[in-house]
mmCIF file of C-alpha atoms in Angstrom:
data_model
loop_
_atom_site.group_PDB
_atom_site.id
_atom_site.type_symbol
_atom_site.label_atom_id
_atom_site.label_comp_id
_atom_site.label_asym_id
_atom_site.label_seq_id
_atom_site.Cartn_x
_atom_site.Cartn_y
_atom_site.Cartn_z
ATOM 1 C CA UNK A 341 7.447 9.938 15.157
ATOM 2 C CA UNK A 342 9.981 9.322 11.968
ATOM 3 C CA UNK A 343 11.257 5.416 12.341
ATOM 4 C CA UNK A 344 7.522 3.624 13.427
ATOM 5 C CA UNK A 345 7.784 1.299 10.931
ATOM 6 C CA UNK A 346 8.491 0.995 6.927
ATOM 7 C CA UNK A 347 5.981 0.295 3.800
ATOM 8 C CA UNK A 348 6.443 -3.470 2.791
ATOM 9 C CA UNK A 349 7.324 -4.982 -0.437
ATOM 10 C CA UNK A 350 4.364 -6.066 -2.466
ATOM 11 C CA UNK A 351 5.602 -9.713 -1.688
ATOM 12 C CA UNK A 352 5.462 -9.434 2.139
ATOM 13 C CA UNK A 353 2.506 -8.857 3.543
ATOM 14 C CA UNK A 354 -0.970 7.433 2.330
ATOM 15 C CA UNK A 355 -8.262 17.388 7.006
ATOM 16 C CA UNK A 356 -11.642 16.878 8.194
ATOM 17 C CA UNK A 357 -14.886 19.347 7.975
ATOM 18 C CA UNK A 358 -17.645 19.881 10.432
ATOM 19 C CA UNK A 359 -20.124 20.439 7.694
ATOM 20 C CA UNK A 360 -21.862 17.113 6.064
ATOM 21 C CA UNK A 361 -19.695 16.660 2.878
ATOM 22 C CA UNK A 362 -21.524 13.730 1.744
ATOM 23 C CA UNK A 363 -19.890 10.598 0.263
ATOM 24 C CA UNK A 364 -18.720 12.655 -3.443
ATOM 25 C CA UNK A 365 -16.829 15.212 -1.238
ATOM 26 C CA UNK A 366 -15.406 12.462 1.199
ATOM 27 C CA UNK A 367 -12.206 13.058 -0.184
ATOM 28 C CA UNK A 368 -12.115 16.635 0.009
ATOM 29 C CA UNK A 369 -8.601 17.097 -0.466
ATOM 30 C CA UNK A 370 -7.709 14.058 -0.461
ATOM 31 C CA UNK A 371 0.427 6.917 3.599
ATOM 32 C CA UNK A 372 2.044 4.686 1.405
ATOM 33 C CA UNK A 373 2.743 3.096 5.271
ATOM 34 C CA UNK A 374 2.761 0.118 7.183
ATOM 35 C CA UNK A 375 1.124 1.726 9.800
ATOM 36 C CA UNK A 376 -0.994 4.789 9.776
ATOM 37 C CA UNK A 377 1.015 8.130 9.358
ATOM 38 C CA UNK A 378 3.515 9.331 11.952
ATOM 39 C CA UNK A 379 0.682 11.755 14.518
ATOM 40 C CA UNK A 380 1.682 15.426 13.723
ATOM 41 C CA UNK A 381 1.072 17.207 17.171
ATOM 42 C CA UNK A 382 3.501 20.624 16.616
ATOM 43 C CA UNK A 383 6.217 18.903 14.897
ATOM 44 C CA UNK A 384 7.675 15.793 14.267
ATOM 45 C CA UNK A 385 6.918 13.424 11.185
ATOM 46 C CA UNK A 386 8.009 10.146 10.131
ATOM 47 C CA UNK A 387 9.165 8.220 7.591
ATOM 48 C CA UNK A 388 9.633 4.373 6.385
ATOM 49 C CA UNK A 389 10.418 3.426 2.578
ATOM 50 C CA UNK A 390 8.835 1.750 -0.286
ATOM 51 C CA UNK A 391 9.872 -0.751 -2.186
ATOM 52 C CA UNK A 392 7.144 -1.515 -4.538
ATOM 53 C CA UNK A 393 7.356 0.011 -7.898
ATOM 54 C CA UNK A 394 5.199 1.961 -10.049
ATOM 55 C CA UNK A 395 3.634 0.819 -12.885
ATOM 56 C CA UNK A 396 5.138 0.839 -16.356
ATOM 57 C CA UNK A 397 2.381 0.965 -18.282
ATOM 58 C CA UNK A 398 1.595 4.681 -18.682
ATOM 59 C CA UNK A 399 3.473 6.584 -21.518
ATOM 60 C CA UNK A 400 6.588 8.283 -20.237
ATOM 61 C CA UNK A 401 8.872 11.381 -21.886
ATOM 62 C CA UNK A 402 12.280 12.403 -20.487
ATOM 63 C CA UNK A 403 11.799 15.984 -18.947
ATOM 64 C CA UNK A 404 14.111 18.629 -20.069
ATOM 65 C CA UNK A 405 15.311 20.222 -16.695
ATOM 66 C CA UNK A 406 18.952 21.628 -16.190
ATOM 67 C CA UNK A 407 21.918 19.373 -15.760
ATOM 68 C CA UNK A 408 24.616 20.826 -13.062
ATOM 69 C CA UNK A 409 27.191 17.950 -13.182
ATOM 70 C CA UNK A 410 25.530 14.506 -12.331
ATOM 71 C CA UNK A 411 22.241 16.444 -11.186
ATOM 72 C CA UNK A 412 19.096 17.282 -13.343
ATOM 73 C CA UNK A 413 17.291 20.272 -11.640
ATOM 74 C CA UNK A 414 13.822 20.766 -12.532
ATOM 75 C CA UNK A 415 11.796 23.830 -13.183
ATOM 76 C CA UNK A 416 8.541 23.226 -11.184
ATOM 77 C CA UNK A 417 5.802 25.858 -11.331
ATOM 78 C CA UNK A 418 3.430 25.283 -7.813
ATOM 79 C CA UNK A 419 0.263 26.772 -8.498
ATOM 80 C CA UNK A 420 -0.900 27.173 -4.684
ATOM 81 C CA UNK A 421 2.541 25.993 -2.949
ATOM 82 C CA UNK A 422 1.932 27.450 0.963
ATOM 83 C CA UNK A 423 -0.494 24.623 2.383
ATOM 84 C CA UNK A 424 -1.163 20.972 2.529
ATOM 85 C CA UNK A 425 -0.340 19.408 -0.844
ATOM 86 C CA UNK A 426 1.085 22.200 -2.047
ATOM 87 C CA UNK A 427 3.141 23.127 0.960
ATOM 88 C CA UNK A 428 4.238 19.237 0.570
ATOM 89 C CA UNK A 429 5.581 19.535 -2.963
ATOM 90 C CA UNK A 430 6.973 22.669 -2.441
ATOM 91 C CA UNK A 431 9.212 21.664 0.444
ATOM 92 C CA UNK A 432 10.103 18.258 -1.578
ATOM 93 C CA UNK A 433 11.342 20.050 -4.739
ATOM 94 C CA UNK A 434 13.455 22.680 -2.792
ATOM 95 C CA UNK A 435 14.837 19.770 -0.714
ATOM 96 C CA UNK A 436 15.747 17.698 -4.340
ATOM 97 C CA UNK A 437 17.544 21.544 -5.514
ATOM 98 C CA UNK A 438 14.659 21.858 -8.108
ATOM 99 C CA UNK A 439 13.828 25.117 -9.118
ATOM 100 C CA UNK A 440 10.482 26.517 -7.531
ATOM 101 C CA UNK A 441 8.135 28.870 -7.950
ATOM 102 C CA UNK A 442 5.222 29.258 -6.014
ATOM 103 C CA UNK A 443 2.335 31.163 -7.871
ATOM 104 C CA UNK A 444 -0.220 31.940 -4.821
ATOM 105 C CA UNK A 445 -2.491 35.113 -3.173
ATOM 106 C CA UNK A 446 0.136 35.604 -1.022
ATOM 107 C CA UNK A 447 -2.015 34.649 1.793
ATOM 108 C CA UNK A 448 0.744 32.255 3.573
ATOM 109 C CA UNK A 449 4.248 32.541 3.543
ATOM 110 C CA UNK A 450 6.087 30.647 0.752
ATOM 111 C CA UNK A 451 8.644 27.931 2.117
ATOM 112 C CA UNK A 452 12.526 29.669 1.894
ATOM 113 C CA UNK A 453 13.837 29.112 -1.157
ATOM 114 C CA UNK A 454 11.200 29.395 -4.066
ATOM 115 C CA UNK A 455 10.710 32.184 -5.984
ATOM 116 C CA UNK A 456 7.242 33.845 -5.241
ATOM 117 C CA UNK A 457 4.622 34.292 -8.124
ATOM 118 C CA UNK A 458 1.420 36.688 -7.070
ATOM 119 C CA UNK A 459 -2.292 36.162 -8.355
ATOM 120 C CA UNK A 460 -5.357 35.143 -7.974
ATOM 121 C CA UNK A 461 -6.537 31.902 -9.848
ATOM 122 C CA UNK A 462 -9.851 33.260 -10.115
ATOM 123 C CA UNK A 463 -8.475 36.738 -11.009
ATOM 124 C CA UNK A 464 -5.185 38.433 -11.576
ATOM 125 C CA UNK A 465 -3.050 35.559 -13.651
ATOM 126 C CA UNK A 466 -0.337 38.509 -15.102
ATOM 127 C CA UNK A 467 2.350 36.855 -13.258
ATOM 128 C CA UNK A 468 2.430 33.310 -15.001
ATOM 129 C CA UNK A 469 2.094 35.176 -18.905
ATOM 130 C CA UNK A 470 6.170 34.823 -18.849
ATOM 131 C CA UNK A 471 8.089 31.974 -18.376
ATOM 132 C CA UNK A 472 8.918 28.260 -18.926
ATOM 133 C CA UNK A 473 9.033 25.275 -16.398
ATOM 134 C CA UNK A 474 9.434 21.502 -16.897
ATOM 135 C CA UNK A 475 6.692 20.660 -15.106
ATOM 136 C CA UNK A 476 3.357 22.827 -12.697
ATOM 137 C CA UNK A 477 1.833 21.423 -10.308
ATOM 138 C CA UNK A 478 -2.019 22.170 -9.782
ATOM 139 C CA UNK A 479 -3.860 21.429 -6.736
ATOM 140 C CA UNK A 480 -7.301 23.311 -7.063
ATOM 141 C CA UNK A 481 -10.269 21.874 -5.824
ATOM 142 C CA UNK A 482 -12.744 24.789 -6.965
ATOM 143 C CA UNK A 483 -14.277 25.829 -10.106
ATOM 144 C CA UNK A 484 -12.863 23.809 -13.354
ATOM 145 C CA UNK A 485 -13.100 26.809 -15.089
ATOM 146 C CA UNK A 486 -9.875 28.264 -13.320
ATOM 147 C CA UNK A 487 -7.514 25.114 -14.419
ATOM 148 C CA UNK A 488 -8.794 25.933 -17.905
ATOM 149 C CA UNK A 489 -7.594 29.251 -17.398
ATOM 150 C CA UNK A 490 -3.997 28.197 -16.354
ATOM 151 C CA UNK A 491 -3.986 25.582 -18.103
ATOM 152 C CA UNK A 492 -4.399 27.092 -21.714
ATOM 153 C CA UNK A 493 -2.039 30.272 -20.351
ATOM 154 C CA UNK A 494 0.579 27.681 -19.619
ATOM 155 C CA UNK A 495 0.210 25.242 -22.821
ATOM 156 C CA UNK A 496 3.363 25.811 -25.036
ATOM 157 C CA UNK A 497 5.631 26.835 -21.903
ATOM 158 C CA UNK A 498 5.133 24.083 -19.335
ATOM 159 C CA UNK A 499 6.118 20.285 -20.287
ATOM 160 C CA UNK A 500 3.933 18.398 -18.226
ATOM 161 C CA UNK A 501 0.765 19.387 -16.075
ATOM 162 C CA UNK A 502 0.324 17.371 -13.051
ATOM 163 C CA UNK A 503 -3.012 18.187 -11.474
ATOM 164 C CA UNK A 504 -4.037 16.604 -8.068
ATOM 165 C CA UNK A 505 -7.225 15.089 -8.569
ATOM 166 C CA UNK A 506 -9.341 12.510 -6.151
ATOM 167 C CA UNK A 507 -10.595 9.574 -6.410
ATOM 168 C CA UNK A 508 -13.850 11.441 -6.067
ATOM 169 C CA UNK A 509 -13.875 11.205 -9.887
ATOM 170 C CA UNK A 510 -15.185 8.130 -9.691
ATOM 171 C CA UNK A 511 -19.159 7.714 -10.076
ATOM 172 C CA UNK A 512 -20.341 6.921 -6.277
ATOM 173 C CA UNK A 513 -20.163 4.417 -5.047
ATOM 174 C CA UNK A 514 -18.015 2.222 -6.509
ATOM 175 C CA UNK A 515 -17.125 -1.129 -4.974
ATOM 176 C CA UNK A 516 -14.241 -2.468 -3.577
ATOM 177 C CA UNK A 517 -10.795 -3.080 -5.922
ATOM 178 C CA UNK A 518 -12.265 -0.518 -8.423
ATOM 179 C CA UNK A 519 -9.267 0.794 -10.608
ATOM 180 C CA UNK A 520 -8.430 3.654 -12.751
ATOM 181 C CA UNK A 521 -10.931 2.467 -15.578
ATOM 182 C CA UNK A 522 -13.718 2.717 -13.384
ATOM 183 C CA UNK A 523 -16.794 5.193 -14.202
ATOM 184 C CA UNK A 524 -16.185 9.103 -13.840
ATOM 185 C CA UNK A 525 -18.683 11.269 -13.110
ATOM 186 C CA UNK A 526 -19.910 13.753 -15.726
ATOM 187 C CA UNK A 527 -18.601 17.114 -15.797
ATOM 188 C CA UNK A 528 -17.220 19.936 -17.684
ATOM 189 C CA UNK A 529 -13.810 22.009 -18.125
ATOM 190 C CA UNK A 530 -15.790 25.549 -18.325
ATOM 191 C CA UNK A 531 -17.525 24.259 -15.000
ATOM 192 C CA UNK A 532 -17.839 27.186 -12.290
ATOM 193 C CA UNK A 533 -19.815 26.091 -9.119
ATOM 194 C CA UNK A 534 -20.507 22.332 -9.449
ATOM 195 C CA UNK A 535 -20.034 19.530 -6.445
ATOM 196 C CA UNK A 536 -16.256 18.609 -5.332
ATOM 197 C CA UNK A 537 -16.245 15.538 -7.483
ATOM 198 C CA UNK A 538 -17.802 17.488 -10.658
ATOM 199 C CA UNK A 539 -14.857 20.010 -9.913
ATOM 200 C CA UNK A 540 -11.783 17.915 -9.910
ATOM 201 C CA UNK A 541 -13.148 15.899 -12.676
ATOM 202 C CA UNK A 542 -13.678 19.055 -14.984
ATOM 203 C CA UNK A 543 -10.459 19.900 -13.424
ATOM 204 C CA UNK A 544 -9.115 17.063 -15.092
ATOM 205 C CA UNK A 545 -10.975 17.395 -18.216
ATOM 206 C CA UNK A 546 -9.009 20.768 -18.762
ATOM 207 C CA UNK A 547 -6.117 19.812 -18.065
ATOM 208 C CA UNK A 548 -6.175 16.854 -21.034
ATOM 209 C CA UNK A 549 -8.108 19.666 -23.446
ATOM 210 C CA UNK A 550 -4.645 22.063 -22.635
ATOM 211 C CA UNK A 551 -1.806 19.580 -22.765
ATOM 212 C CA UNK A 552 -3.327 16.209 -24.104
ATOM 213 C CA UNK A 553 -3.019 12.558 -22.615
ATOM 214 C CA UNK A 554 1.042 12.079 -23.061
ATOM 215 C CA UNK A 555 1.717 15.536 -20.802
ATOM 216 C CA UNK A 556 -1.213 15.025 -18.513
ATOM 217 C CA UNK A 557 -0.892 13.360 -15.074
ATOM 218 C CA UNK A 558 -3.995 12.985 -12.917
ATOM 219 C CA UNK A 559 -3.109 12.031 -9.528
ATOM 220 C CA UNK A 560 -6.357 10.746 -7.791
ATOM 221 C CA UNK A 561 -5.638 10.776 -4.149
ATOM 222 C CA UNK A 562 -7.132 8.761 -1.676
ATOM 223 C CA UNK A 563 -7.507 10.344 1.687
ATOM 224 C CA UNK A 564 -4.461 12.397 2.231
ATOM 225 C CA UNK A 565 -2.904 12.975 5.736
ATOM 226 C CA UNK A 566 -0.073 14.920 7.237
ATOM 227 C CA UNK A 567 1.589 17.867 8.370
ATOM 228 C CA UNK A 568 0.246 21.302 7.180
ATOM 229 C CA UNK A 569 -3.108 19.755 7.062
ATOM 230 C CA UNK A 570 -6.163 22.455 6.594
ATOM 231 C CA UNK A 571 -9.017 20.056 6.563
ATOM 232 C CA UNK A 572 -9.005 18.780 10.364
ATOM 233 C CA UNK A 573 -9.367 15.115 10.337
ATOM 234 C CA UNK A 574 -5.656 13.730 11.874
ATOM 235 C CA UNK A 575 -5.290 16.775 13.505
ATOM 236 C CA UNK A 576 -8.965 16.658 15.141
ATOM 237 C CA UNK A 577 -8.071 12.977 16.537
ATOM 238 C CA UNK A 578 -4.545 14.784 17.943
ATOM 239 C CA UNK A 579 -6.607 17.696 19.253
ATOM 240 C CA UNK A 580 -9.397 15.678 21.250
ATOM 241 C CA UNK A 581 -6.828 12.379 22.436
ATOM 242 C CA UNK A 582 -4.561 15.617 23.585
ATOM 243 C CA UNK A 583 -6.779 16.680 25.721
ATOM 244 C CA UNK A 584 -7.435 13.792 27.753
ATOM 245 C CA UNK A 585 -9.570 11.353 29.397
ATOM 246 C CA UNK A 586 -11.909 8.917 27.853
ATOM 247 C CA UNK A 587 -12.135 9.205 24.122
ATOM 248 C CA UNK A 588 -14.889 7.384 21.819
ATOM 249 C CA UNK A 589 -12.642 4.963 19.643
ATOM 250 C CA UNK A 590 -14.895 3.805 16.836
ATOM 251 C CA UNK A 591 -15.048 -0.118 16.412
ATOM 252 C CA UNK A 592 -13.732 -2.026 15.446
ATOM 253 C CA UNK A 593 -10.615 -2.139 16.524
ATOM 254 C CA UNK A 594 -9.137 -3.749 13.400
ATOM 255 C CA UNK A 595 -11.118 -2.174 10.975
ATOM 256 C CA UNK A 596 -8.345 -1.582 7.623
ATOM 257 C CA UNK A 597 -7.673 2.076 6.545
ATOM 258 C CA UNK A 598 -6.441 3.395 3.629
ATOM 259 C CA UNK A 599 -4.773 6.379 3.384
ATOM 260 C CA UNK A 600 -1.811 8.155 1.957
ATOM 261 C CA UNK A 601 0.790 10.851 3.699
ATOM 262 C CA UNK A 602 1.104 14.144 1.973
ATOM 263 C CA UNK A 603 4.514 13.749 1.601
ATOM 264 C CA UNK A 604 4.346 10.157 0.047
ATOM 265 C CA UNK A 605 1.939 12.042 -2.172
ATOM 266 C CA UNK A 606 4.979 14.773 -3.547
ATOM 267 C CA UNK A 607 7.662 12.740 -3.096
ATOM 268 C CA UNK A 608 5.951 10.130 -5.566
ATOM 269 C CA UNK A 609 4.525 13.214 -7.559
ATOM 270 C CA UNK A 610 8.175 14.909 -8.302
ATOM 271 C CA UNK A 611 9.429 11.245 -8.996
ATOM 272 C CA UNK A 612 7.023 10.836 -11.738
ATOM 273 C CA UNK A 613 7.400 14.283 -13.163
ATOM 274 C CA UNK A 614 10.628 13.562 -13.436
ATOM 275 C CA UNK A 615 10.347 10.174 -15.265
ATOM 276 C CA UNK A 616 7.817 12.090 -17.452
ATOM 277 C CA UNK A 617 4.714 10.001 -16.634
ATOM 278 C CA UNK A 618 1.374 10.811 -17.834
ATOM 279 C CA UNK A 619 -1.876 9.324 -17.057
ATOM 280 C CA UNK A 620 -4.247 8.344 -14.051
ATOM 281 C CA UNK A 621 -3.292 7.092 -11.051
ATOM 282 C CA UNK A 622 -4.805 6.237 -7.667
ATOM 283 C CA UNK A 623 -2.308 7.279 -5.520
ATOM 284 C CA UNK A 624 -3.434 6.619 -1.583
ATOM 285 C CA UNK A 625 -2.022 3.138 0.230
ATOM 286 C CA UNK A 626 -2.624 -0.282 0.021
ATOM 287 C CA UNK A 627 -6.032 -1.326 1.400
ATOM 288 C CA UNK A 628 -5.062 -2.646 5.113
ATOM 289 C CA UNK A 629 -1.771 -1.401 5.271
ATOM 290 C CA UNK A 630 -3.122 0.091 8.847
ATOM 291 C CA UNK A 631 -5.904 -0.200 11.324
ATOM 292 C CA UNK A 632 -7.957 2.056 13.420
ATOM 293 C CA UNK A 633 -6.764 0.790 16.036
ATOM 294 C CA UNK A 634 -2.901 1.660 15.241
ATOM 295 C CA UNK A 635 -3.953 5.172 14.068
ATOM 296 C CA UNK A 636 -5.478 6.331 17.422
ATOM 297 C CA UNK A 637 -2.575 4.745 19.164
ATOM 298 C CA UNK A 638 -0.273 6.360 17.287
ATOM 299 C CA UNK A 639 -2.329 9.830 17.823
ATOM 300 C CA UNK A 640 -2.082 8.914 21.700
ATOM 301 C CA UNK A 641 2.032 8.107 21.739
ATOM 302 C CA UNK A 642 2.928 11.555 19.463
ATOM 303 C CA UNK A 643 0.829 13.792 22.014
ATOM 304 C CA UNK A 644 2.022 12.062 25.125
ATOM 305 C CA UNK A 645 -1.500 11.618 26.454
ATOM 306 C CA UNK A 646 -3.275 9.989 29.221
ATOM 307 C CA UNK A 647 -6.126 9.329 27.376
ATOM 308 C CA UNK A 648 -8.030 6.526 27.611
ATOM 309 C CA UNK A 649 -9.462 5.040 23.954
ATOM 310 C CA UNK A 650 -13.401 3.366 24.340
ATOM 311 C CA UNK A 651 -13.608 0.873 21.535
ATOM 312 C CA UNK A 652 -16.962 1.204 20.647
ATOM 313 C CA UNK A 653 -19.055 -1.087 18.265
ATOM 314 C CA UNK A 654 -20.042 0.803 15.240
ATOM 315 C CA UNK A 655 -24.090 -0.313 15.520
ATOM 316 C CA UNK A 656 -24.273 1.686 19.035
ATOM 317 C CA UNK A 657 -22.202 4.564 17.535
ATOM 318 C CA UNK A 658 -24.253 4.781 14.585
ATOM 319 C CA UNK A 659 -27.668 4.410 16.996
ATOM 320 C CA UNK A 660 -26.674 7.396 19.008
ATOM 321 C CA UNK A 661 -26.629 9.287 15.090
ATOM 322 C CA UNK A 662 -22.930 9.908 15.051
ATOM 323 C CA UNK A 663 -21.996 9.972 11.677
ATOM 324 C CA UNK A 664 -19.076 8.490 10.052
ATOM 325 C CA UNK A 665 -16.274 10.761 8.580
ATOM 326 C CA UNK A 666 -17.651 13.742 9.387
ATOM 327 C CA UNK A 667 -18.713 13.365 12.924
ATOM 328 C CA UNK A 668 -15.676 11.086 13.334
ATOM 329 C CA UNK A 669 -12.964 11.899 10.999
ATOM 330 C CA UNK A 670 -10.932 8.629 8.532
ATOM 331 C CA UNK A 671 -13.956 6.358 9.983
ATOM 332 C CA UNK A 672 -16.337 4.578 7.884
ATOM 333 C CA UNK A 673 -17.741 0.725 9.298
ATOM 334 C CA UNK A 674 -17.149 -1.876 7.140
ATOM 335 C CA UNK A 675 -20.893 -2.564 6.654
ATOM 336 C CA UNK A 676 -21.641 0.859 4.835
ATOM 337 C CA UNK A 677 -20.976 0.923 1.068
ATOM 338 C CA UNK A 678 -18.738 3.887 1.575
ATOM 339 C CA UNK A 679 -15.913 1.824 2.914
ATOM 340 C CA UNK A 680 -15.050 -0.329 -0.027
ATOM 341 C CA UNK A 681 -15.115 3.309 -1.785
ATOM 342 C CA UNK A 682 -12.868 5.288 0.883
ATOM 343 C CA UNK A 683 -10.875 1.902 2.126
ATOM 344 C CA UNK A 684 -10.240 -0.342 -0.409
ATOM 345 C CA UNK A 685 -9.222 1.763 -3.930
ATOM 346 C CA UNK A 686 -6.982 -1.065 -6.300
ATOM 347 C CA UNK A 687 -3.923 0.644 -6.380
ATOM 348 C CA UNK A 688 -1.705 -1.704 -8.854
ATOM 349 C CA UNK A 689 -0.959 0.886 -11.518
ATOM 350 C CA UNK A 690 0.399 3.299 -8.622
ATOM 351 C CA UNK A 691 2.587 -0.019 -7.058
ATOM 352 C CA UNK A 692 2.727 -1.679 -10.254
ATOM 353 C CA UNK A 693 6.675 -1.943 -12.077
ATOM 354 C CA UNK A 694 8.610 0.454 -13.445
ATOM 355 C CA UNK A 695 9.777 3.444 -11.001
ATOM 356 C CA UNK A 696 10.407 3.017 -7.500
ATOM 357 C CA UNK A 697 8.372 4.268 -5.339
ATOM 358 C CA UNK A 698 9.179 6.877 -2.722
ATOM 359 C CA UNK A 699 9.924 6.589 0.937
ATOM 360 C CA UNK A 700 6.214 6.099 2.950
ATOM 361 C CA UNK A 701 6.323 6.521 6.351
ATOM 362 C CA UNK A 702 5.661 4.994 9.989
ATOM 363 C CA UNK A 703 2.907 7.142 11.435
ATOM 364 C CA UNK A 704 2.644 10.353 10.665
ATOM 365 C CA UNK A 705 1.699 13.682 9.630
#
């Protein structure tokens, strides 16, 4: 569903779990879009652009990469690079001619085109003790210990580390508008089995002990959406409107969402790795720039359904003990605290001036 709509200027007014992942994990792996991301349903995605731009303020170096004629290729290192996020910058830097290498288990198959790295992060790192890239890209959400480990094995041959973080970080719950100077939870680099919010914060925490502040970017993601998705919240509201007949829409109708697409999340990511940003950023949507509402009916236009949404008001969802998120994925009311914490994240530094940002799209994964 590419075309549904595109991001406005500032001036006018972006993988679910069955188990109970409580409010720290509600983010678990974490659209910079008008409306809510382009419904994946076996293909198809979307796109609309951006024209907000990102902040200024956070200390930028030129990265090296390799000029051919007018074009400056990039050496990224993917540390993961066959699903979700990964997958997402993966398929973004081979589209931009970067040079890629995927460093993974060898579980998945790498997208065509990038050169293949084997390991294990918790085990075998042989493969990464050679080489140099401009920039790696880390997306692990389990033990800090193991971005210490790559981290320090990298330091000296990588320029930049971008890690993708969460706004998990943040001590729970925070209210609405809270920024990137907001309170982070305590945790450590050497970190092995702590909570997911401990994790990517010592995740983060090892990153700046490896490669300091100026060649450290955090990118705290919202609630990330889109195509390759292994968590199972858009594609669980694809899967049940798919099938059919009435479907539970959780009230209200109009209740703002705030989300970002995965690949909002690259694109934006290889744009400031690139520009040689460094820093924190909440990277997920404006708060509002979708409903409910236009999520499910995007979910029931990409499948083709004949299913009939049930608005429902929350207070008789939440008395038959449904619970938000996890019992119905990208949901929170706009009573509970969680929502200010999920739905409305101040994203100003991410929007703020100084690069543009990328191309968001319509509705999609």
């Amino acid at each position: 569903m590419r075309g549904q709509g595109r991001m406005p200027h500032r001036g006018q007014n972006d993988t679910h779990r069955r188990e109970k992942s409580g409010p720290q994990g509600a983010h678990r792996r974490p659209g910079v879009r008008h409306r809510p991301p382009c419904c994946h349903h076996g293909g198809g995605s979307g796109r609309v652009t951006g024209g907000r731009r990102c902040s200024s303020r956070s200390r930028t170096t030129v990265a090296r990469g390799v000029r051919r004629g007018r074009v400056v290729i990039m050496r990224l290192l993917i540390l993961g690079g066959t699903e979700f996020a990964g997958r997402a910058v993966t398929e973004a830097a081979l589209a931009r001619g970067w040079d890629v290498t995927v460093f993974h288990r060898g579980r998945h198959p790498a997208p065509k085109g990038a050169a293949v790295l084997l390991g294990d992060r918790l085990g075998d790192l042989d493969a990464l003790a050679g080489g140099e890239w401009d920039a790696v890209v880390d997306t692990w959400s389990g033990a800090p210990s193991a971005v210490r480990r790559t981290a320090r094995l990298l330091a000296g041959r990588v320029g930049r580390y971008v890690y993708i973080s969460s706004c998990s970080v943040y001590v729970w719950p925070q209210p609405a508008g809270y920024d990137e100077t907001a309170p982070l939870v305590d945790s450590s680099p050497d970190a092995v089995d702590v909570p997911y919010a401990e994790a990517k914060r010592g995740g983060e925490l090892a990153v700046l002990d490896a490669f300091g502040e100026e060649h450290s970017l955090l990118v705290r993601s919202g609630l990330i959406l889109g195509p390759w998705e292994n968590i199972g919240r858009l594609p669980w509201w694809l899967g049940r409107i798919a099938r059919g007949g009435d479907v539970l829409a959780p009230g209200p109708r109009e209740n703002a969402l705030q989300y970002i697409d995965v690949r909002d999340l690259a694109e934006w990511t290889l744009d400031a790795v690139a520009a040689g940003r460094s820093g924190p950023y909440n990277l997920v949507s404006e708060p509002g720039h979708t409903t409910m509402g236009e999520l499910l009916d995007a979910c029931v236009t990409v499948t083709g359904s004949t299913a009939r949404l049930r608005w429902t008001e929350a207070e008789t969802i939440l008395a038959a003990g449904v619970e938000p998120w996890t019992d119905l994925p990208v949901w929170i009311p706009p009573t509970q605290e969680a929502y200010g914490a999920l739905h409305a994240v101040n994203v100003d530094r991410f929007y703020g001036d100084g690069a543009a940002v990328p191309a968001g799209r319509g509705h999609g994964a």
